[in-house]
Tab-separated table of C-alpha atoms and ligand atoms in Angstrom:
chain	number	residue	atom	x	y	z
H	1	MET	CA	10.318	-10.036	4.396
H	2	LEU	CA	11.351	-8.154	1.274
H	3	PRO	CA	14.985	-9.201	0.585
H	4	VAL	CA	17.720	-6.715	-0.291
H	5	SER	CA	18.464	-8.483	-3.562
H	6	GLU	CA	17.462	-11.560	-5.503
H	7	PRO	CA	19.231	-12.828	-8.626
H	8	LEU	CA	17.426	-12.890	-11.954
H	9	LEU	CA	18.285	-16.052	-13.920
H	10	ALA	CA	15.724	-15.736	-16.666
H	11	GLY	CA	17.790	-16.224	-19.824
H	12	ASN	CA	19.887	-19.104	-21.146
H	13	GLU	CA	21.387	-20.013	-17.750
H	14	LEU	CA	19.631	-23.377	-17.452
H	15	SER	CA	20.206	-24.420	-21.035
H	16	TYR	CA	23.950	-23.589	-20.886
H	17	LEU	CA	24.266	-25.358	-17.528
H	18	ARG	CA	22.527	-28.426	-18.929
H	19	ASP	CA	25.010	-28.344	-21.789
H	20	CYS	CA	27.921	-28.536	-19.295
H	21	ILE	CA	26.363	-31.491	-17.532
H	22	VAL	CA	25.394	-33.361	-20.685
H	23	THR	CA	28.848	-32.917	-22.216
H	24	GLY	CA	30.696	-33.524	-18.934
H	25	TRP	CA	32.602	-30.198	-19.047
H	26	ILE	CA	31.955	-29.318	-15.427
H	27	SER	CA	35.402	-28.331	-14.198
H	28	SER	CA	37.681	-25.426	-15.058
H	29	ALA	CA	38.265	-26.391	-18.684
H	30	GLY	CA	35.536	-25.883	-21.247
H	31	SER	CA	34.333	-23.417	-23.800
H	32	TYR	CA	32.152	-21.314	-21.480
H	33	ILE	CA	35.170	-20.104	-19.506
H	34	GLU	CA	36.813	-18.603	-22.570
H	35	ARG	CA	33.514	-17.234	-23.818
H	36	PHE	CA	32.726	-15.608	-20.489
H	37	GLU	CA	36.193	-14.044	-20.301
H	38	ARG	CA	35.995	-12.820	-23.892
H	39	ASP	CA	32.447	-11.461	-23.601
H	40	TRP	CA	33.025	-9.604	-20.329
H	41	ALA	CA	36.394	-8.184	-21.420
H	42	ALA	CA	34.846	-6.998	-24.685
H	43	TYR	CA	31.872	-5.470	-22.887
H	44	CYS	CA	34.243	-3.498	-20.644
H	45	GLY	CA	36.531	-2.559	-23.532
H	46	ARG	CA	39.510	-4.625	-22.425
H	47	ARG	CA	41.807	-7.086	-24.195
H	48	HIS	CA	42.053	-9.809	-21.540
H	49	GLY	CA	39.749	-11.381	-18.976
H	50	ILE	CA	40.882	-13.939	-16.390
H	51	ALA	CA	37.935	-15.641	-14.670
H	52	LEU	CA	38.421	-16.406	-10.979
H	53	THR	CA	36.496	-17.789	-8.034
H	54	SER	CA	35.528	-14.458	-6.432
H	55	GLY	CA	36.058	-10.718	-6.426
H	56	THR	CA	38.290	-11.177	-3.384
H	57	ALA	CA	40.453	-13.616	-5.374
H	58	ALA	CA	40.519	-11.143	-8.274
H	59	LEU	CA	41.933	-8.389	-6.052
H	60	GLN	CA	44.491	-10.773	-4.587
H	61	VAL	CA	45.614	-11.963	-8.025
H	62	ALA	CA	45.760	-8.359	-9.291
H	63	VAL	CA	48.010	-7.300	-6.399
H	64	ASP	CA	50.171	-10.393	-6.845
H	65	ALA	CA	50.386	-9.922	-10.610
H	66	LEU	CA	51.777	-6.420	-10.013
H	67	ARG	CA	54.374	-7.971	-7.656
H	68	LEU	CA	53.495	-5.693	-4.753
H	69	GLY	CA	55.162	-6.695	-1.516
H	70	PRO	CA	56.850	-5.573	1.687
H	71	GLY	CA	57.708	-1.881	1.730
H	72	ASP	CA	55.115	-1.012	-0.922
H	73	GLU	CA	52.077	1.150	-0.199
H	74	VAL	CA	48.695	1.065	-1.902
H	75	VAL	CA	46.358	4.044	-1.459
H	76	MET	CA	42.684	3.087	-1.198
H	77	PRO	CA	39.445	4.288	0.378
H	78	SER	CA	38.608	3.260	3.927
H	79	PHE	CA	34.957	3.031	2.894
H	80	THR	CA	35.076	-0.272	1.038
H	81	ILE	CA	34.960	-4.012	1.607
H	82	VAL	CA	37.673	-5.816	3.537
H	83	SER	CA	38.813	-7.651	0.375
H	84	CYS	CA	40.682	-4.489	-0.762
H	85	PRO	CA	43.085	-4.076	2.170
H	86	LEU	CA	43.249	-7.851	2.676
H	87	ALA	CA	44.727	-8.359	-0.780
H	88	VAL	CA	47.437	-5.836	0.060
H	89	VAL	CA	48.113	-7.068	3.601
H	90	ARG	CA	48.368	-10.688	2.429
H	91	ALA	CA	51.020	-9.611	-0.081
H	92	GLY	CA	53.010	-8.072	2.801
H	93	ALA	CA	52.403	-4.548	1.480
H	94	THR	CA	50.707	-1.692	3.335
H	95	PRO	CA	47.264	-0.244	2.648
H	96	VAL	CA	47.104	3.544	3.109
H	97	LEU	CA	43.564	4.747	3.686
H	98	VAL	CA	41.882	7.944	2.563
H	99	ASP	CA	38.420	9.293	3.267
H	100	SER	CA	35.485	9.408	0.843
H	101	GLU	CA	33.636	12.235	-0.841
H	102	PRO	CA	30.420	12.859	1.114
H	103	GLU	CA	28.356	12.918	-2.095
H	104	THR	CA	29.544	9.999	-4.237
H	105	TRP	CA	30.950	7.931	-1.317
H	106	CYS	CA	33.997	7.149	-3.487
H	107	LEU	CA	37.571	7.974	-2.507
H	108	ASP	CA	38.518	11.639	-2.219
H	109	VAL	CA	40.990	12.396	-4.993
H	110	ASP	CA	42.704	15.292	-3.161
H	111	GLN	CA	43.384	13.011	-0.226
H	112	VAL	CA	44.856	10.413	-2.572
H	113	ALA	CA	47.278	13.035	-3.911
H	114	ALA	CA	48.271	13.968	-0.352
H	115	ALA	CA	48.795	10.307	0.627
H	116	ILE	CA	51.378	9.540	-2.066
H	117	THR	CA	54.887	8.897	-0.749
H	118	PRO	CA	58.059	7.506	-2.342
H	119	ARG	CA	56.836	4.046	-1.234
H	120	THR	CA	53.487	4.269	-3.041
H	121	ARG	CA	53.215	1.705	-5.829
H	122	ALA	CA	49.493	1.668	-6.619
H	123	ILE	CA	46.128	3.354	-6.176
H	124	MET	CA	43.037	1.215	-5.672
H	125	PRO	CA	39.879	3.196	-6.485
H	126	VAL	CA	36.539	1.539	-5.719
H	127	HIS	CA	33.323	2.433	-7.561
H	128	VAL	CA	31.102	2.368	-4.480
H	129	TYR	CA	27.518	1.074	-4.712
H	130	GLY	CA	27.486	1.642	-8.462
H	131	HIS	CA	28.811	5.210	-8.690
H	132	PRO	CA	32.142	5.564	-10.537
H	133	ALA	CA	35.110	7.093	-8.755
H	134	ASP	CA	36.543	10.183	-10.476
H	135	MET	CA	39.137	8.318	-12.535
H	136	ASP	CA	40.798	11.028	-14.669
H	137	PRO	CA	42.644	12.800	-11.849
H	138	LEU	CA	43.609	9.421	-10.393
H	139	LEU	CA	44.999	8.229	-13.708
H	140	GLU	CA	46.911	11.501	-14.052
H	141	LEU	CA	48.364	11.082	-10.565
H	142	ALA	CA	49.293	7.489	-11.366
H	143	GLN	CA	51.007	8.546	-14.577
H	144	ARG	CA	52.907	11.360	-12.858
H	145	HIS	CA	54.180	9.112	-10.068
H	146	GLY	CA	54.583	5.883	-12.074
H	147	LEU	CA	51.889	3.996	-10.147
H	148	ALA	CA	49.613	1.126	-11.095
H	149	VAL	CA	45.837	1.569	-10.820
H	150	ILE	CA	43.892	-1.412	-9.465
H	151	GLU	CA	40.311	-0.556	-10.285
H	152	ASP	CA	37.775	-2.322	-8.073
H	153	ALA	CA	34.695	-2.459	-10.282
H	154	ALA	CA	32.955	-5.223	-8.292
H	155	GLU	CA	29.874	-3.062	-7.774
H	156	ALA	CA	29.991	-1.163	-11.032
H	157	HIS	CA	28.885	-3.591	-13.758
H	158	GLY	CA	27.813	-1.519	-16.735
H	159	CYS	CA	28.639	1.824	-15.099
H	160	GLU	CA	30.301	4.410	-17.282
H	161	TYR	CA	32.678	7.274	-16.676
H	162	PHE	CA	33.108	10.263	-18.974
H	163	SER	CA	36.855	10.488	-19.349
H	164	ARG	CA	38.146	13.892	-20.401
H	165	ARG	CA	41.463	12.167	-21.129
H	166	ALA	CA	39.854	9.704	-23.530
H	167	ALA	CA	37.254	12.291	-24.660
H	168	GLY	CA	34.420	9.828	-24.283
H	169	TRP	CA	32.428	7.461	-22.106
H	170	ARG	CA	34.366	4.450	-20.815
H	171	ARG	CA	32.989	1.436	-18.965
H	172	CYS	CA	34.099	0.999	-15.380
H	173	GLY	CA	36.608	-1.815	-15.229
H	174	GLY	CA	38.131	-0.563	-18.468
H	175	LEU	CA	40.186	2.243	-16.965
H	176	GLY	CA	42.853	0.924	-14.582
H	177	THR	CA	46.069	-0.994	-15.178
H	178	VAL	CA	44.067	-3.968	-13.943
H	179	SER	CA	40.472	-4.141	-12.781
H	180	ALA	CA	38.650	-6.582	-10.523
H	181	PHE	CA	35.044	-7.745	-10.689
H	182	SER	CA	32.844	-9.845	-8.409
H	183	PHE	CA	30.033	-12.027	-9.725
H	184	TYR	CA	28.511	-12.831	-6.336
H	185	ALA	CA	24.749	-13.445	-6.372
H	186	ASN	CA	23.811	-9.842	-5.593
H	187	LYS	CA	25.825	-8.398	-8.494
H	188	LEU	CA	24.225	-7.388	-11.819
H	189	VAL	CA	26.013	-10.224	-13.577
H	190	THR	CA	26.294	-13.247	-11.325
H	191	THR	CA	27.812	-16.703	-11.482
H	192	GLY	CA	26.742	-17.516	-7.904
H	193	GLU	CA	30.285	-16.965	-6.713
H	194	GLY	CA	32.936	-15.710	-9.093
H	195	GLY	CA	35.223	-12.927	-10.167
H	196	MET	CA	37.431	-11.669	-12.968
H	197	VAL	CA	40.531	-9.612	-13.570
H	198	LEU	CA	40.603	-7.488	-16.719
H	199	THR	CA	43.667	-5.881	-18.257
H	200	ASP	CA	45.097	-4.740	-21.581
H	201	SER	CA	48.587	-5.948	-20.686
H	202	ASP	CA	49.626	-9.262	-22.248
H	203	ALA	CA	52.276	-9.807	-19.556
H	204	LEU	CA	49.921	-9.125	-16.641
H	205	ALA	CA	47.224	-11.335	-18.177
H	206	GLU	CA	49.673	-14.195	-18.560
H	207	ARG	CA	50.856	-13.850	-14.960
H	208	CYS	CA	47.227	-13.730	-13.713
H	209	ARG	CA	46.456	-16.959	-15.599
H	210	SER	CA	49.471	-18.655	-14.045
H	211	LEU	CA	48.628	-17.365	-10.572
H	212	ARG	CA	45.071	-18.684	-10.968
H	213	ASN	CA	46.313	-22.186	-11.700
H	214	LEU	CA	49.050	-22.918	-9.143
H	215	PHE	CA	51.670	-21.445	-11.469
H	216	PHE	CA	52.089	-24.657	-13.420
H	217	ALA	CA	55.051	-24.417	-15.785
H	218	SER	CA	55.062	-25.860	-19.288
H	219	ARG	CA	56.302	-29.088	-17.704
H	220	ARG	CA	53.530	-30.818	-15.760
H	221	PHE	CA	53.859	-30.625	-11.952
H	222	GLN	CA	56.656	-28.128	-12.149
H	223	HIS	CA	55.889	-24.726	-10.615
H	224	GLU	CA	57.766	-21.493	-11.155
H	225	ASP	CA	56.128	-19.289	-8.537
H	226	CYS	CA	53.539	-19.419	-5.734
H	227	GLY	CA	50.073	-19.622	-7.260
H	228	TYR	CA	46.540	-20.322	-6.085
H	229	ASN	CA	43.713	-22.547	-7.146
H	230	TYR	CA	41.245	-19.796	-8.021
H	231	ARG	CA	39.794	-21.547	-11.108
H	232	LEU	CA	36.168	-20.798	-11.952
H	233	THR	CA	34.194	-23.796	-13.197
H	234	ASN	CA	32.765	-24.113	-16.693
H	235	MET	CA	29.322	-24.390	-15.042
H	236	GLN	CA	29.704	-21.049	-13.310
H	237	ALA	CA	31.031	-19.499	-16.518
H	238	ALA	CA	28.016	-20.925	-18.405
H	239	VAL	CA	25.737	-18.981	-16.070
H	240	GLY	CA	27.966	-15.945	-16.563
H	241	VAL	CA	27.716	-16.117	-20.356
H	242	ALA	CA	23.920	-16.181	-20.124
H	243	GLN	CA	23.988	-13.287	-17.678
H	244	VAL	CA	26.215	-11.128	-19.882
H	245	GLU	CA	23.774	-11.715	-22.749
H	246	ARG	CA	21.168	-9.886	-20.651
H	247	ILE	CA	23.292	-7.132	-19.101
H	248	GLY	CA	21.329	-4.445	-20.957
H	249	ASP	CA	18.057	-5.621	-19.441
H	250	MET	CA	19.597	-5.927	-15.963
H	251	LEU	CA	20.976	-2.400	-16.125
H	252	GLU	CA	17.647	-1.073	-17.285
H	253	ARG	CA	15.843	-2.810	-14.410
H	254	LYS	CA	18.315	-1.504	-11.826
H	255	ARG	CA	18.122	2.013	-13.209
H	256	ARG	CA	14.325	1.864	-13.139
H	257	VAL	CA	14.418	0.819	-9.479
H	258	GLY	CA	16.831	3.671	-8.695
H	259	ALA	CA	14.795	6.250	-10.591
H	260	ARG	CA	11.580	5.229	-8.826
H	261	TYR	CA	13.224	5.487	-5.396
H	262	ASP	CA	14.621	8.925	-6.399
H	263	GLU	CA	11.127	10.043	-7.313
H	264	LEU	CA	9.260	8.635	-4.314
H	265	LEU	CA	11.836	9.576	-1.668
H	266	ALA	CA	12.605	13.054	-3.044
H	267	ASP	CA	10.451	14.928	-0.548
H	268	VAL	CA	11.000	12.742	2.505
H	269	PRO	CA	12.649	15.002	5.100
H	270	GLY	CA	15.827	13.953	6.849
H	271	ILE	CA	17.037	11.549	4.176
H	272	ARG	CA	19.920	12.149	1.788
H	273	LEU	CA	19.571	10.285	-1.514
H	274	PRO	CA	22.449	9.031	-3.666
H	275	THR	CA	23.828	11.591	-6.096
H	276	ARG	CA	25.086	11.242	-9.630
H	277	ARG	CA	27.925	13.321	-10.995
H	278	GLN	CA	27.603	14.625	-14.563
H	279	TRP	CA	30.486	12.442	-15.662
H	280	ALA	CA	28.863	9.268	-14.312
H	281	ARG	CA	26.388	6.755	-15.658
H	282	VAL	CA	25.462	4.817	-12.541
H	283	ASN	CA	23.892	1.383	-12.081
H	284	ARG	CA	22.365	1.925	-8.590
H	285	TRP	CA	23.715	-1.483	-7.643
H	286	MET	CA	22.676	-0.837	-4.032
H	287	TYR	CA	20.301	2.040	-3.404
H	288	GLY	CA	21.777	3.707	-0.321
H	289	ILE	CA	20.239	6.446	1.782
H	290	VAL	CA	21.953	8.508	4.486
H	291	LEU	CA	20.039	9.700	7.548
H	292	GLU	CA	20.477	13.387	8.399
H	293	ASP	CA	21.045	14.399	12.040
H	294	GLU	CA	17.409	15.522	12.383
H	295	ILE	CA	16.459	11.826	12.279
H	296	GLY	CA	17.192	10.981	15.879
H	297	MET	CA	18.073	7.379	15.084
H	298	ASP	CA	21.251	5.760	13.856
H	299	ALA	CA	21.321	3.327	10.953
H	300	VAL	CA	21.135	0.261	13.214
H	301	GLU	CA	17.900	1.386	14.877
H	302	PHE	CA	16.444	2.607	11.580
H	303	ALA	CA	17.182	-0.762	9.968
H	304	ALA	CA	15.582	-2.606	12.900
H	305	CYS	CA	12.403	-0.528	12.472
H	306	LEU	CA	12.365	-1.260	8.718
H	307	LYS	CA	12.808	-4.952	9.452
H	308	ALA	CA	9.850	-4.860	11.857
H	309	GLY	CA	7.923	-3.412	8.899
H	310	GLY	CA	8.994	-6.313	6.644
H	311	VAL	CA	11.849	-4.588	4.795
H	312	ASP	CA	15.324	-6.106	4.858
H	313	THR	CA	18.322	-3.777	4.462
H	314	ARG	CA	22.130	-3.868	4.491
H	315	PRO	CA	24.326	-1.598	6.580
H	316	PHE	CA	26.896	0.596	4.837
H	317	PHE	CA	30.530	-0.546	5.037
H	318	LEU	CA	32.342	-0.159	8.334
H	319	GLY	CA	35.497	1.753	7.388
H	320	MET	CA	38.682	-0.271	7.201
H	321	HIS	CA	40.373	2.035	9.743
H	322	GLU	CA	37.779	0.921	12.307
H	323	GLN	CA	38.223	-2.813	11.711
H	324	PRO	CA	39.402	-4.858	14.693
H	325	VAL	CA	41.381	-7.177	12.398
H	326	PHE	CA	43.666	-4.357	11.250
H	327	ARG	CA	43.806	-2.511	14.564
H	328	ALA	CA	45.031	-5.764	16.141
H	329	ARG	CA	47.914	-5.707	13.643
H	330	GLY	CA	48.845	-2.162	14.587
H	331	LEU	CA	47.461	-0.694	11.361
H	332	PHE	CA	45.582	2.622	11.105
H	333	GLU	CA	46.224	3.619	14.724
H	334	GLY	CA	44.816	7.080	15.415
H	335	VAL	CA	43.366	7.366	11.890
H	336	ARG	CA	40.091	9.340	11.849
H	337	LEU	CA	38.104	9.580	8.628
H	338	PRO	CA	34.898	11.470	9.424
H	339	VAL	CA	33.045	10.870	6.155
H	340	ALA	CA	33.538	7.095	6.235
H	341	GLU	CA	32.624	7.024	9.921
H	342	ARG	CA	29.458	8.993	9.353
H	343	LEU	CA	28.430	6.942	6.312
H	344	HIS	CA	28.637	3.743	8.333
H	345	ARG	CA	26.611	5.152	11.208
H	346	ARG	CA	23.957	6.902	9.099
H	347	GLY	CA	23.780	4.861	5.867
H	348	ILE	CA	21.437	2.035	4.866
H	349	CYS	CA	21.034	0.089	1.623
H	350	LEU	CA	17.398	-0.455	0.678
H	351	PRO	CA	16.148	-3.464	-1.331
H	352	SER	CA	17.606	-2.912	-4.794
H	353	GLY	CA	17.319	-6.197	-6.698
H	354	PRO	CA	16.402	-6.434	-10.383
H	355	THR	CA	13.219	-8.366	-9.580
H	356	LEU	CA	11.649	-5.588	-7.463
H	357	THR	CA	8.191	-4.617	-8.674
H	358	PRO	CA	6.819	-1.051	-8.611
H	359	ALA	CA	4.401	-2.131	-5.854
H	360	GLN	CA	7.282	-3.479	-3.743
H	361	ILE	CA	9.234	-0.240	-4.185
H	362	GLU	CA	6.164	1.743	-3.090
H	363	SER	CA	5.787	-0.527	-0.094
H	364	VAL	CA	9.477	0.011	0.896
H	365	VAL	CA	9.044	3.769	0.567
H	366	GLY	CA	5.832	3.628	2.636
H	367	THR	CA	7.717	1.826	5.421
H	368	VAL	CA	10.641	4.290	5.199
H	369	LYS	CA	8.182	7.189	5.551
H	370	ASP	CA	6.531	5.525	8.575
H	371	VAL	CA	9.891	5.090	10.304
H	372	VAL	CA	10.944	8.666	9.466
H	373	GLY	CA	7.592	9.903	10.880
H	374	PHE	CA	8.078	7.873	14.046
H	375	ALA	CA	11.690	9.012	14.480
H	376	THR	CA	10.819	12.677	13.933
H	377	GLN	CA	7.913	12.535	16.381
H	378	ARG	CA	10.071	10.830	18.998
H	379	GLN	CA	12.771	13.432	18.512
H	380	ALA	CA	10.240	16.273	18.921
H	381	MET	CA	8.827	14.713	22.096
H	382	ALA	CA	12.328	14.299	23.531
H	383	GLY	CA	12.977	17.979	22.725
H	384	GLN	CA	9.794	19.023	24.565
H	385	ARG	CA	10.749	16.986	27.610
H	386	ILE	CA	14.175	18.619	27.729
H	387	ARG	CA	12.634	22.096	27.372
H	388	ARG	CA	10.114	21.351	30.174
H	389	ARG	CA	12.867	20.117	32.443
H	390	GLY	CA	14.933	23.207	31.603
I	1	PLP	C1	33.791	-3.301	-3.805
I	1	PLP	C2	33.935	-4.780	-3.652
I	1	PLP	N1	35.117	-5.345	-3.916
I	1	PLP	C3	35.314	-6.674	-3.796
I	1	PLP	C4	34.301	-7.504	-3.399
I	1	PLP	C5	34.589	-8.964	-3.190
I	1	PLP	O1	33.851	-9.781	-4.013
I	1	PLP	P1	33.505	-11.300	-3.613
I	1	PLP	O2	32.398	-11.238	-2.606
I	1	PLP	O3	33.082	-11.915	-4.899
I	1	PLP	O4	34.727	-11.905	-3.050
I	1	PLP	C6	33.027	-6.983	-3.153
I	1	PLP	C7	31.912	-7.843	-2.768
I	1	PLP	O5	30.780	-7.498	-2.735
I	1	PLP	C8	32.843	-5.582	-3.258
I	1	PLP	O6	31.671	-5.010	-2.985
């Protein structure tokens, strides 16, 4: 079975890890933590990095750092991971969902503008599957209404956005008031599990550091607020430092995989390929395809056929407005977001890891073509039967 993604740990990971073990710096103090925070913040063009245990923790700390709470609303896409609304719900605030653009799969900026109310305190754009959200209009909206921007860049390592405001290319994660990253094993830069908040604000950075570490005050075992233990270990950070050293190579590999899929799938009927806006430099973190209606199969059946052919896939997100966990809490009742709903039912992520070889990509495409052929033939036969009966 060809997996969806495998990490590439081919640089200094082992040597830095050995260093942690030999020196005994295995916990959350140690030089690799600071180095990882500094390197990643610098790469993304930010002043501060606060390393955390996951991307989910990073979103939670970001929301908490901004002191969002009951009565506050945060506008975000429905088509994202549960970590986004969870961070808001856990703070007692309310997520307000908008639909996605059918092309980039990122939140629809016009719908964000329409969703702003006097209770809105923040916008949470998500750069979905490695395509940046259109940040300029969001930042303008935020400025006009005095809102914070929590940029979820978990899937957008190394992606860039051409900002008309800044008159230049800016790295994703370097645009919001705060940004959140995940370093889970399928991300371009991985620490196994891990995350980070980036910001330019000294005050927010200080609060994030306190939140990460149980809000210890200057006096030992005295606490000034409710914190978490979300401390990354020096060992994880050591892996992260080695990974950041090779981000250029990782990006290049991912882009090569994406470009080859673009080329080989271009003339396959019934499949919509990921787009790229002019203002975006993408990383093709997950190479997603969307099945057109002429393919008489939904994503679940299509994925099962690919699996039978030895190709593992991942489904697209199930929109947050369709999640039982939130419906049970009375959230998003009656909300219909057709783009997010369609993406979930028709979208599939193909194997996209940095270790994929050209032969493996060709083999995936061969299997995709077989399944498309089968689905089209079955659809035609069903059509004939209906006509005969008619
Ligand atoms: C967009 C997005 N945000 C947040 C997260 C949460 O990251 P983690 O799995 O590290 O908690 C993920 C995870 O993949 C993600 O895709």
